[in-house]
């Protein structure tokens, strides 16, 4: 046991008055208690004022008379007092915080310093009591401020780095619950129809969980919904007394377990998005610190949710782009193959259409030789019937028939060369191709009284596929013939071939009706025809453009001129190093 200190031994007897004056006039409350009975045996004036009592009443009781039943740490005051007195006696002194309650019912925090005394063989405990209630309140406010600062920092660094909206919401609600563990933290979304859906709730023991709960506020509590839409924060200390929550107070208290609510709306450009809440199971006057903390977390959460939506949209777009890029090569290859297949089909269709046109021309060119051959055979038969068939006459008619058959065979050869496919690019003279094409269709043009004017045929050379170039010329001549026949006037065709700079330029002009402003931009589209349905395939000009532009590196154009239309075909002249077969 530590050595006890006697009052009388501190100063000589003649200085007892000085000691008493020091005790009585001390600013702190000073008491002396019997550690075995727990009763005060001395109290100075400051202790009488602290307890709002009289000296007689103070000396008639002990510290328990001026204390609440429980201390802030949860211990019973009687148990704690006995422990502190025993510690002071055994160790000589001790120091602790204690909650006192004055006779007028005011509770306050004190710092108590106990020191063991011994005089005349008896033990006592001297207590110095300092009122630190204001200091504790300041410390509490400082602690709350620091807690708010920590929450805001965690909000700034934690909420804004969440991976999803659900994680952001859960983090915000947990932050609130950690700061105010006696309250329930809630986040709920509110859609445009006013339906509230609780996305997350963290509650202390005894309060029901609300996660997943839905409430149609537009029908149950329209005033509450309007308040959320129009107010920054809704702080209700008692849901039974606030007109906004009064219509729903029964549901709040019985189903939700909330007697007081602190709701902060979260808004975006389209309006109300949701609310961040603190719920109290008992009526509670929300402090400025509590309100400011929830509003701070709500602001961070609102920004983070908006950024999360933007981030999620961006990630979805990036995933879609990556998926597109990963399949783009295959898709392009498939589309190219499709286009090639389509072009091959259309090319064959064009050839078949041209073949039909050529067969018509063959039939037209064979008509006269066949008639003449028939006349020769008739003359032979008639001369034989009248015994006028001499050797000379037979020889002459046979030779004439042979010439007619040779002419017909030459016609077949000309058309056979036209339909022979080209496999290798060659250098050829476009003037020759144009003249051959004109000779093929000339009988048909003469039959329809269409005059052909060839004005200048420059003997330049081009590199490409002669038969395909011939197909283009024949197609343009046929279209010009059709336009003239539809017009019904005296037909005329003007054909020129010149060299203009690096190009060999072919122009075919007719005096037909020309193109309308609506059809001119579309004449090179596949399956587009200006003729009546069933009279045109709509692939001739498309294939002509494909041959000239894709196969021969040239350009084909159409335009209206005075009295009709003009087609212009430009093909680069052959370079010196162009290979020939």
Coordinates of C-alpha atoms in Angstrom, one line a residue:
X1 CA 0.0 0.0 0.0
X2 CA 1.3 3.5 -0.9
X3 CA 2.1 5.9 2.0
X4 CA -0.9 8.0 3.0
X5 CA -0.5 11.8 3.4
X6 CA -1.8 13.6 6.6
X7 CA -3.2 17.1 6.3
X8 CA -1.8 18.2 9.6
X9 CA 1.7 17.0 8.7
X10 CA 1.8 19.2 5.6
X11 CA 2.1 22.5 7.4
X12 CA 2.9 23.5 11.0
X13 CA -0.1 24.0 13.4
X14 CA 0.1 27.8 13.2
X15 CA -0.4 27.6 9.4
X16 CA -3.7 25.6 9.6
X17 CA -5.7 28.8 8.8
X18 CA -3.6 29.4 5.7
X19 CA -4.3 25.8 4.6
X20 CA -8.0 26.1 5.2
X21 CA -8.1 29.4 3.2
X22 CA -6.4 27.7 0.3
X23 CA -8.9 24.9 0.3
X24 CA -12.0 27.2 0.6
X25 CA -10.8 29.7 -2.0
X26 CA -9.7 27.1 -4.6
X27 CA -11.5 27.5 -8.0
X28 CA -12.0 23.8 -8.3
X29 CA -14.4 21.7 -6.1
X30 CA -12.5 20.0 -3.3
X31 CA -14.0 17.3 -1.2
X32 CA -12.8 14.7 1.3
X33 CA -14.5 11.4 1.6
X34 CA -14.4 8.4 3.9
X35 CA -13.5 5.5 1.5
X36 CA -15.2 3.0 3.7
X37 CA -18.6 4.7 4.1
X38 CA -18.5 6.7 0.9
X39 CA -19.7 9.9 2.6
X40 CA -18.1 13.3 2.3
X41 CA -16.5 14.6 5.5
X42 CA -15.3 17.9 3.9
X43 CA -16.5 20.1 1.0
X44 CA -15.3 23.6 0.0
X45 CA -17.5 26.4 -1.3
X46 CA -16.8 25.6 -5.0
X47 CA -18.2 22.0 -4.5
X48 CA -21.4 23.4 -3.0
X49 CA -21.8 25.7 -6.0
X50 CA -21.0 22.8 -8.4
X51 CA -23.7 20.6 -7.0
X52 CA -26.2 23.4 -6.6
X53 CA -26.8 22.4 -3.0
X54 CA -25.9 23.4 0.5
X55 CA -22.9 22.5 2.6
X56 CA -25.1 20.5 5.0
X57 CA -26.6 18.5 2.2
X58 CA -23.3 17.8 0.6
X59 CA -21.8 16.6 3.9
X60 CA -24.8 14.5 4.5
X61 CA -24.2 12.4 1.4
X62 CA -21.4 11.1 -0.8
X63 CA -20.6 11.3 -4.5
X64 CA -23.3 8.8 -5.5
X65 CA -26.0 11.3 -4.4
X66 CA -24.7 13.7 -7.0
X67 CA -24.4 11.2 -9.9
X68 CA -26.7 9.6 -12.4
X69 CA -27.3 5.8 -12.1
X70 CA -25.0 5.1 -15.1
X71 CA -21.8 6.6 -16.3
X72 CA -21.1 7.3 -20.0
X73 CA -19.1 4.0 -20.3
X74 CA -22.2 2.1 -19.2
X75 CA -21.1 1.1 -15.7
X76 CA -23.3 1.6 -12.7
X77 CA -22.1 4.7 -10.8
X78 CA -22.0 2.8 -7.4
X79 CA -19.7 0.1 -8.8
X80 CA -17.5 2.6 -10.5
X81 CA -17.2 4.8 -7.4
X82 CA -16.1 1.9 -5.2
X83 CA -13.5 0.9 -7.8
X84 CA -12.0 4.4 -8.0
X85 CA -11.9 4.9 -4.2
X86 CA -10.2 1.5 -3.8
X87 CA -7.7 2.4 -6.5
X88 CA -6.9 5.7 -4.8
X89 CA -6.3 4.0 -1.5
X90 CA -4.2 1.2 -2.9
X91 CA -2.1 3.3 -5.4
X92 CA -2.1 6.7 -3.6
X93 CA -4.0 8.5 -6.4
X94 CA -6.0 8.1 -9.6
X95 CA -7.5 10.2 -12.3
X96 CA -10.7 9.7 -14.3
X97 CA -13.7 11.4 -15.9
X98 CA -17.1 11.3 -14.2
X99 CA -20.6 12.4 -14.9
X100 CA -22.2 14.3 -12.0
X101 CA -25.7 15.5 -11.7
X102 CA -26.5 18.6 -9.6
X103 CA -29.5 18.9 -7.4
X104 CA -31.3 20.9 -10.1
X105 CA -31.0 17.9 -12.5
X106 CA -28.2 19.2 -14.7
X107 CA -25.7 16.6 -15.8
X108 CA -22.2 17.5 -16.6
X109 CA -18.8 15.8 -17.2
X110 CA -16.0 16.4 -14.7
X111 CA -12.4 15.4 -14.4
X112 CA -11.8 13.9 -10.9
X113 CA -8.3 13.5 -9.3
X114 CA -8.3 11.4 -6.1
X115 CA -5.4 11.4 -3.6
X116 CA -5.2 9.2 -0.4
X117 CA -4.9 10.9 3.0
X118 CA -4.1 9.6 6.4
X119 CA -4.5 11.5 9.7
X120 CA -4.8 10.3 13.3
X121 CA -4.6 6.7 12.1
X122 CA -7.6 7.0 9.8
X123 CA -7.6 7.0 6.0
X124 CA -9.5 9.5 3.7
X125 CA -9.5 10.3 0.1
X126 CA -9.2 13.9 -1.2
X127 CA -10.9 14.7 -4.4
X128 CA -10.3 17.6 -6.8
X129 CA -13.3 18.0 -9.2
X130 CA -12.9 20.1 -12.4
X131 CA -16.0 20.9 -14.5
X132 CA -14.9 20.0 -18.1
X133 CA -18.3 19.9 -19.7
X134 CA -17.7 22.8 -22.0
X135 CA -14.4 21.3 -23.0
X136 CA -16.0 18.0 -23.7
X137 CA -18.7 19.6 -25.8
X138 CA -16.0 21.4 -27.8
X139 CA -14.1 18.1 -28.2
X140 CA -17.4 16.4 -29.3
X141 CA -17.9 19.1 -31.9
X142 CA -14.3 18.8 -33.0
X143 CA -14.7 15.0 -33.2
X144 CA -17.9 15.4 -35.2
X145 CA -16.2 17.8 -37.5
X146 CA -13.3 15.4 -38.0
X147 CA -15.8 12.6 -38.6
X148 CA -17.6 14.6 -41.2
X149 CA -14.2 15.4 -42.8
X150 CA -13.3 11.7 -42.9
X151 CA -16.6 10.8 -44.4
X152 CA -16.3 13.5 -47.0
X153 CA -12.8 12.3 -47.8
X154 CA -13.9 8.7 -48.0
X155 CA -16.8 9.8 -50.1
X156 CA -14.5 11.7 -52.5
X157 CA -12.0 8.8 -52.8
X158 CA -14.3 5.9 -52.2
X159 CA -17.6 6.7 -53.8
X160 CA -16.1 8.2 -57.0
X161 CA -14.0 5.1 -57.6
X162 CA -16.8 2.5 -57.4
X163 CA -17.2 0.0 -60.2
X164 CA -21.0 0.0 -60.5
X165 CA -24.0 2.1 -59.3
X166 CA -24.9 -0.7 -56.8
X167 CA -21.4 -0.6 -55.2
X168 CA -21.5 3.2 -55.1
X169 CA -24.8 3.1 -53.3
X170 CA -23.8 0.4 -50.8
X171 CA -20.6 2.3 -50.0
X172 CA -22.5 5.6 -49.4
X173 CA -25.1 3.9 -47.1
X174 CA -22.3 2.1 -45.2
X175 CA -20.5 5.4 -44.6
X176 CA -23.6 6.9 -43.1
X177 CA -24.3 3.9 -40.9
X178 CA -20.7 4.0 -39.7
X179 CA -21.0 7.6 -38.8
X180 CA -24.4 7.3 -37.1
X181 CA -24.7 3.7 -36.1
X182 CA -27.9 4.4 -34.1
X183 CA -29.7 5.3 -37.4
X184 CA -30.6 3.3 -40.5
X185 CA -29.0 4.4 -43.8
X186 CA -31.1 4.0 -46.9
X187 CA -30.8 4.7 -50.6
X188 CA -33.8 4.5 -52.8
X189 CA -34.5 5.3 -56.5
X190 CA -37.6 7.2 -57.6
X191 CA -38.8 6.8 -61.2
X192 CA -40.8 9.3 -63.3
X193 CA -44.1 7.8 -62.1
X194 CA -43.2 8.4 -58.4
X195 CA -42.5 4.7 -57.5
X196 CA -39.9 4.5 -54.8
X197 CA -37.7 1.4 -54.8
X198 CA -35.2 0.7 -52.0
X199 CA -31.9 -0.3 -53.5
X200 CA -29.9 -0.6 -50.3
X201 CA -30.4 -0.2 -46.5
X202 CA -28.1 -0.8 -43.5
X203 CA -29.9 -0.7 -40.2
X204 CA -29.0 -1.1 -36.5
X205 CA -30.4 -4.0 -34.5
X206 CA -34.2 -4.0 -34.1
X207 CA -35.0 -2.1 -37.3
X208 CA -36.5 -3.9 -40.2
X209 CA -34.5 -4.2 -43.5
X210 CA -36.0 -2.3 -46.4
X211 CA -33.9 -3.5 -49.3
X212 CA -36.2 -4.3 -52.2
X213 CA -39.3 -2.5 -50.8
X214 CA -41.4 -0.5 -53.3
X215 CA -43.9 2.3 -52.5
X216 CA -46.0 4.2 -55.0
X217 CA -45.5 7.7 -53.6
X218 CA -47.8 9.3 -56.1
X219 CA -50.8 7.5 -54.6
X220 CA -49.7 6.9 -51.0
X221 CA -47.9 10.2 -50.2
X222 CA -48.2 12.8 -53.0
X223 CA -47.3 15.6 -50.6
X224 CA -44.1 13.8 -49.6
X225 CA -43.2 13.2 -53.3
X226 CA -43.8 16.8 -54.1
X227 CA -41.6 17.9 -51.2
X228 CA -38.7 15.7 -52.4
X229 CA -39.1 17.2 -55.9
X230 CA -39.1 20.8 -54.7
X231 CA -36.9 20.8 -51.5
X232 CA -33.2 20.4 -51.1
X233 CA -33.4 18.4 -47.9
X234 CA -36.4 17.0 -45.9
X235 CA -35.7 16.8 -42.2
X236 CA -38.6 15.6 -40.0
X237 CA -38.0 15.1 -36.3
X238 CA -41.4 13.3 -35.7
X239 CA -43.3 11.9 -38.6
X240 CA -46.6 12.2 -36.6
X241 CA -46.3 16.0 -36.4
X242 CA -45.1 17.0 -39.8
X243 CA -47.9 17.7 -42.4
X244 CA -45.8 16.3 -45.2
X245 CA -45.4 12.9 -43.5
X246 CA -48.6 12.8 -41.5
X247 CA -50.6 10.9 -44.3
X248 CA -47.9 8.2 -44.3
X249 CA -46.9 8.3 -40.6
X250 CA -48.6 4.9 -39.8
X251 CA -46.7 3.1 -42.6
X252 CA -43.4 4.8 -41.6
X253 CA -43.7 3.8 -38.0
X254 CA -45.2 0.3 -38.3
X255 CA -43.8 -1.0 -41.6
X256 CA -40.6 1.0 -42.0
X257 CA -39.9 1.5 -38.3
X258 CA -39.0 5.2 -38.7
X259 CA -40.2 7.9 -36.3
X260 CA -37.9 10.6 -37.7
X261 CA -36.4 10.9 -41.2
X262 CA -33.7 12.9 -42.8
X263 CA -34.0 12.6 -46.6
X264 CA -31.7 14.3 -49.2
X265 CA -32.9 14.1 -52.8
X266 CA -30.5 13.2 -55.6
X267 CA -31.3 15.0 -58.9
X268 CA -30.1 14.8 -62.5
X269 CA -31.0 16.8 -65.6
X270 CA -34.3 14.9 -66.1
X271 CA -35.5 15.4 -62.5
X272 CA -35.5 13.4 -59.3
X273 CA -33.4 10.3 -59.4
X274 CA -33.5 9.0 -55.8
X275 CA -33.0 9.8 -52.1
X276 CA -30.3 9.2 -49.5
X277 CA -31.8 8.9 -46.0
X278 CA -31.2 8.5 -42.3
X279 CA -34.0 7.0 -40.4
X280 CA -34.4 7.1 -36.6
X281 CA -36.6 4.6 -34.7
X282 CA -37.4 7.3 -32.2
X283 CA -38.3 11.0 -32.7
X284 CA -35.1 12.9 -33.2
X285 CA -34.1 16.5 -33.8
X286 CA -31.6 16.3 -36.6
X287 CA -28.5 18.4 -35.8
X288 CA -26.8 20.7 -38.4
X289 CA -23.8 18.3 -38.4
X290 CA -26.0 15.3 -39.3
X291 CA -27.8 17.2 -42.0
X292 CA -24.5 18.5 -43.5
X293 CA -22.9 15.1 -43.4
X294 CA -25.8 13.4 -45.3
X295 CA -25.9 16.3 -47.8
X296 CA -22.2 16.0 -48.4
X297 CA -22.3 12.2 -49.0
X298 CA -25.4 12.7 -51.3
X299 CA -23.6 15.3 -53.4
X300 CA -20.6 13.0 -53.9
X301 CA -23.0 10.0 -54.6
X302 CA -25.0 12.0 -57.2
X303 CA -21.8 12.9 -59.1
X304 CA -20.4 9.4 -58.8
X305 CA -23.7 7.8 -60.0
X306 CA -23.8 10.2 -63.0
X307 CA -20.1 9.4 -63.8
X308 CA -20.8 5.7 -63.4
X309 CA -23.6 5.8 -65.9
X310 CA -21.3 7.7 -68.3
X311 CA -18.5 5.2 -67.7
X312 CA -20.9 2.2 -68.1
X313 CA -22.2 3.6 -71.4
X314 CA -18.6 4.2 -72.5
X315 CA -17.6 0.7 -71.6
X316 CA -20.6 -0.8 -73.4
X317 CA -19.7 1.3 -76.5
X318 CA -16.0 0.1 -76.3
X319 CA -17.1 -3.5 -76.0
X320 CA -19.4 -3.1 -78.9
X321 CA -16.6 -1.4 -80.9
X322 CA -14.2 -4.2 -80.0
X323 CA -16.7 -6.8 -81.0
X324 CA -17.3 -4.9 -84.3
X325 CA -13.6 -4.6 -84.9
X326 CA -13.0 -8.3 -84.2
X327 CA -15.6 -9.3 -86.8
X328 CA -15.2 -6.4 -89.2
X329 CA -12.6 -8.1 -91.3
X330 CA -14.8 -11.2 -91.8
X331 CA -17.8 -9.0 -92.4
X332 CA -16.0 -6.9 -95.0
X333 CA -14.7 -10.1 -96.7
X334 CA -18.2 -11.6 -96.8
X335 CA -19.7 -8.4 -98.1
X336 CA -17.0 -8.1 -100.8
X337 CA -17.7 -11.7 -101.8
X338 CA -21.4 -11.0 -101.9
X339 CA -20.8 -7.9 -104.1
X340 CA -18.5 -9.9 -106.4
X341 CA -21.1 -12.6 -106.7
X342 CA -23.8 -10.0 -107.4
X343 CA -21.6 -8.4 -110.0
X344 CA -20.9 -11.7 -111.7
X345 CA -24.6 -12.5 -111.8
X346 CA -25.4 -9.1 -113.2
X347 CA -22.5 -9.3 -115.7
X348 CA -24.0 -12.6 -117.0
X349 CA -27.4 -11.1 -117.1
X350 CA -26.0 -8.2 -119.1
X351 CA -24.3 -10.6 -121.4
X352 CA -27.4 -12.6 -121.9
X353 CA -29.4 -9.5 -122.6
X354 CA -26.8 -8.4 -125.1
X355 CA -26.8 -11.9 -126.6
X356 CA -30.5 -11.7 -127.1
X357 CA -30.1 -8.3 -128.8
X358 CA -27.3 -9.7 -131.0
X359 CA -29.4 -12.8 -132.0
X360 CA -32.1 -10.3 -133.0
X361 CA -29.5 -8.4 -135.1
X362 CA -28.3 -11.8 -136.6
X363 CA -31.8 -12.6 -137.6
X364 CA -32.2 -9.2 -139.1
X365 CA -29.0 -9.5 -141.1
X366 CA -29.8 -13.0 -142.2
X367 CA -33.3 -12.1 -143.5
X368 CA -32.1 -10.6 -146.8
X369 CA -29.5 -13.3 -147.6
X370 CA -32.0 -16.0 -146.8
X371 CA -34.6 -14.4 -149.1
X372 CA -31.9 -14.2 -151.9
X373 CA -30.9 -17.8 -151.3
X374 CA -34.5 -18.8 -151.5
X375 CA -34.8 -17.0 -154.9
X376 CA -31.7 -18.9 -156.2
X377 CA -33.2 -22.2 -155.2
X378 CA -36.5 -21.3 -156.8
X379 CA -34.8 -20.2 -160.1
X380 CA -32.9 -23.5 -160.2
X381 CA -36.1 -25.5 -159.6
X382 CA -38.0 -23.4 -162.2
X383 CA -35.3 -23.7 -164.9
X384 CA -35.2 -27.5 -164.4
X385 CA -39.0 -27.7 -164.7
X386 CA -38.9 -25.9 -168.0
X387 CA -35.8 -27.7 -169.3
X388 CA -33.9 -24.4 -169.2
X389 CA -31.3 -25.4 -166.7
X390 CA -28.0 -25.3 -168.4
X391 CA -24.6 -26.0 -167.0
X392 CA -23.8 -22.3 -167.1
X393 CA -27.0 -21.3 -165.4
X394 CA -26.5 -23.9 -162.6
X395 CA -22.9 -22.9 -162.1
X396 CA -23.9 -19.2 -161.8
X397 CA -26.7 -19.9 -159.3
X398 CA -24.5 -22.2 -157.2
X399 CA -21.8 -19.6 -157.0
X400 CA -24.4 -17.0 -156.1
X401 CA -25.7 -19.2 -153.3
X402 CA -22.2 -19.8 -152.1
X403 CA -21.5 -16.1 -151.8
X404 CA -24.8 -15.7 -149.8
X405 CA -23.8 -18.5 -147.4
X406 CA -20.3 -17.1 -147.0
X407 CA -21.9 -13.7 -146.1
X408 CA -24.1 -15.4 -143.5
X409 CA -21.1 -17.3 -142.0
X410 CA -19.1 -14.0 -141.8
X411 CA -22.0 -12.6 -139.7
X412 CA -21.9 -15.5 -137.3
X413 CA -18.1 -15.1 -137.0
X414 CA -18.4 -11.4 -136.2
X415 CA -20.9 -12.1 -133.4
X416 CA -18.9 -15.1 -132.1
X417 CA -15.8 -12.8 -131.6
X418 CA -18.0 -10.4 -129.7
X419 CA -19.0 -13.0 -127.1
X420 CA -15.6 -14.6 -126.7
X421 CA -14.5 -13.6 -123.1
X422 CA -11.2 -11.7 -122.6
X423 CA -8.7 -13.2 -120.2
X424 CA -5.8 -10.9 -120.6
X425 CA -5.5 -7.1 -120.9
X426 CA -4.4 -6.1 -124.4
X427 CA -3.6 -2.9 -126.3
X428 CA -6.2 -2.2 -128.9
X429 CA -7.6 0.7 -131.0
X430 CA -11.0 1.8 -129.8
X431 CA -11.8 3.3 -133.2
X432 CA -11.7 -0.2 -134.6
X433 CA -14.0 -1.6 -131.9
X434 CA -16.5 1.3 -132.4
X435 CA -16.6 0.7 -136.2
X436 CA -17.1 -3.0 -135.7
X437 CA -19.9 -2.4 -133.2
X438 CA -21.6 0.1 -135.6
X439 CA -21.4 -2.4 -138.4
X440 CA -23.1 -5.0 -136.3
X441 CA -26.1 -2.8 -135.5
X442 CA -26.2 -0.7 -138.7
X443 CA -28.7 -2.9 -140.5
X444 CA -31.1 -2.6 -137.6
X445 CA -30.6 1.2 -137.4
X446 CA -31.2 1.5 -141.2
X447 CA -34.3 -0.5 -140.8
X448 CA -35.6 2.1 -138.4
X449 CA -34.4 5.0 -140.5
X450 CA -31.7 6.1 -138.0
X451 CA -28.8 7.9 -139.6
X452 CA -25.3 7.5 -138.2
X453 CA -22.8 10.3 -138.3
X454 CA -19.2 9.3 -137.5
X455 CA -17.2 12.5 -136.9
X456 CA -13.5 11.9 -136.4
X457 CA -12.1 8.5 -135.3
X458 CA -8.8 9.2 -133.6
X459 CA -6.5 6.2 -134.0
X460 CA -5.2 6.2 -130.4
X461 CA -4.5 3.0 -128.4
X462 CA -5.9 2.0 -125.0
X463 CA -5.1 -1.0 -122.7
X464 CA -7.9 -3.2 -121.5
X465 CA -10.4 -5.8 -122.6
X466 CA -11.6 -5.2 -126.2
X467 CA -14.7 -7.4 -126.1
X468 CA -15.9 -5.7 -122.8
X469 CA -15.3 -2.3 -124.4
X470 CA -17.3 -3.5 -127.4
X471 CA -20.1 -4.5 -125.1
X472 CA -20.2 -1.0 -123.7
X473 CA -20.3 0.6 -127.1
X474 CA -23.1 -1.8 -128.3
X475 CA -25.1 -1.1 -125.1
X476 CA -24.8 2.7 -125.6
X477 CA -25.9 2.4 -129.3
X478 CA -28.9 0.2 -128.3
X479 CA -30.0 2.7 -125.6
X480 CA -29.7 5.6 -128.1
X481 CA -31.8 3.6 -130.6
X482 CA -34.5 2.9 -128.0
X483 CA -34.6 6.6 -127.0
X484 CA -35.0 7.7 -130.6
X485 CA -37.8 5.1 -131.2
X486 CA -39.7 6.3 -128.1
X487 CA -39.4 9.9 -129.4
X488 CA -40.9 8.9 -132.8
X489 CA -38.9 11.5 -134.8
X490 CA -36.3 11.1 -137.6
X491 CA -33.4 9.5 -135.7
X492 CA -29.8 10.6 -135.8
X493 CA -26.7 9.4 -134.0
X494 CA -23.4 11.3 -133.7
X495 CA -20.3 9.3 -132.8
X496 CA -16.9 10.9 -132.2
X497 CA -13.6 9.5 -130.8
X498 CA -10.9 12.0 -129.8
X499 CA -7.8 12.1 -127.6
X500 CA -8.2 14.6 -124.8
X501 CA -5.0 14.9 -122.8
X502 CA -4.2 11.4 -121.4
X503 CA -7.6 9.9 -122.3
X504 CA -9.4 8.5 -125.3
X505 CA -12.8 10.0 -125.2
X506 CA -15.8 8.4 -127.0
X507 CA -19.0 10.5 -127.3
X508 CA -22.4 9.0 -128.5
X509 CA -25.1 11.6 -128.9
X510 CA -28.7 11.0 -130.0
X511 CA -31.7 13.2 -130.7
X512 CA -34.0 11.3 -128.4
X513 CA -35.9 12.7 -125.4
X514 CA -32.9 13.0 -123.1
X515 CA -33.0 12.2 -119.3
X516 CA -35.5 13.8 -116.8
X517 CA -33.9 15.6 -113.8
X518 CA -35.2 12.8 -111.6
X519 CA -33.8 9.9 -113.5
X520 CA -30.4 11.4 -114.6
X521 CA -28.7 10.8 -111.2
X522 CA -29.9 7.2 -111.0
X523 CA -29.3 5.8 -114.5
X524 CA -26.1 3.9 -113.4
X525 CA -27.9 2.2 -110.5
X526 CA -28.5 -1.6 -110.8
X527 CA -31.9 -2.6 -112.0
X528 CA -33.0 1.0 -112.7
X529 CA -34.6 1.5 -116.1
X530 CA -36.3 4.5 -117.7
X531 CA -38.3 2.2 -120.0
X532 CA -41.7 0.6 -119.3
X533 CA -41.7 -2.4 -117.0
X534 CA -40.8 -5.5 -119.0
X535 CA -39.0 -3.6 -121.7
X536 CA -35.7 -3.0 -120.0
X537 CA -33.4 -5.0 -117.5
X538 CA -31.9 -1.9 -115.9
X539 CA -28.4 -3.5 -115.8
X540 CA -26.9 -2.3 -119.1
X541 CA -25.6 1.0 -117.9
X542 CA -24.6 -0.4 -114.5
X543 CA -22.4 -3.0 -116.2
X544 CA -21.1 -0.4 -118.6
X545 CA -19.9 1.7 -115.7
X546 CA -18.5 -1.4 -113.9
X547 CA -16.5 -2.3 -117.0
X548 CA -15.2 1.2 -117.7
X549 CA -14.4 2.3 -114.2
X550 CA -13.5 -0.9 -112.4
X551 CA -11.9 -3.0 -115.2
X552 CA -10.4 -0.3 -117.3
X553 CA -9.7 2.6 -114.8
X554 CA -11.8 5.1 -116.8
X555 CA -15.0 7.1 -116.3
X556 CA -18.4 7.1 -117.9
X557 CA -20.8 10.0 -117.7
X558 CA -24.3 11.0 -119.0
X559 CA -25.7 14.4 -119.7
X560 CA -28.5 16.2 -121.5
X561 CA -27.7 18.1 -124.7
X562 CA -29.7 20.2 -127.1
X563 CA -32.2 17.8 -128.6
X564 CA -31.3 14.6 -126.7
X565 CA -28.7 13.0 -124.6
X566 CA -24.9 12.4 -124.8
X567 CA -22.9 9.5 -123.2
X568 CA -19.2 10.2 -122.6
X569 CA -16.7 7.3 -122.1
X570 CA -13.2 8.2 -121.0
X571 CA -10.5 5.6 -120.9
X572 CA -6.7 6.3 -120.2
X573 CA -4.6 5.9 -123.3
X574 CA -2.2 2.9 -123.3
X575 CA 1.1 3.5 -121.5
X576 CA 4.3 2.4 -123.2
X577 CA 4.8 -0.6 -120.9
X578 CA 1.3 -2.0 -121.2
X579 CA 1.6 -5.8 -122.0
X580 CA 0.0 -7.3 -125.0
X581 CA -0.9 -10.8 -125.6

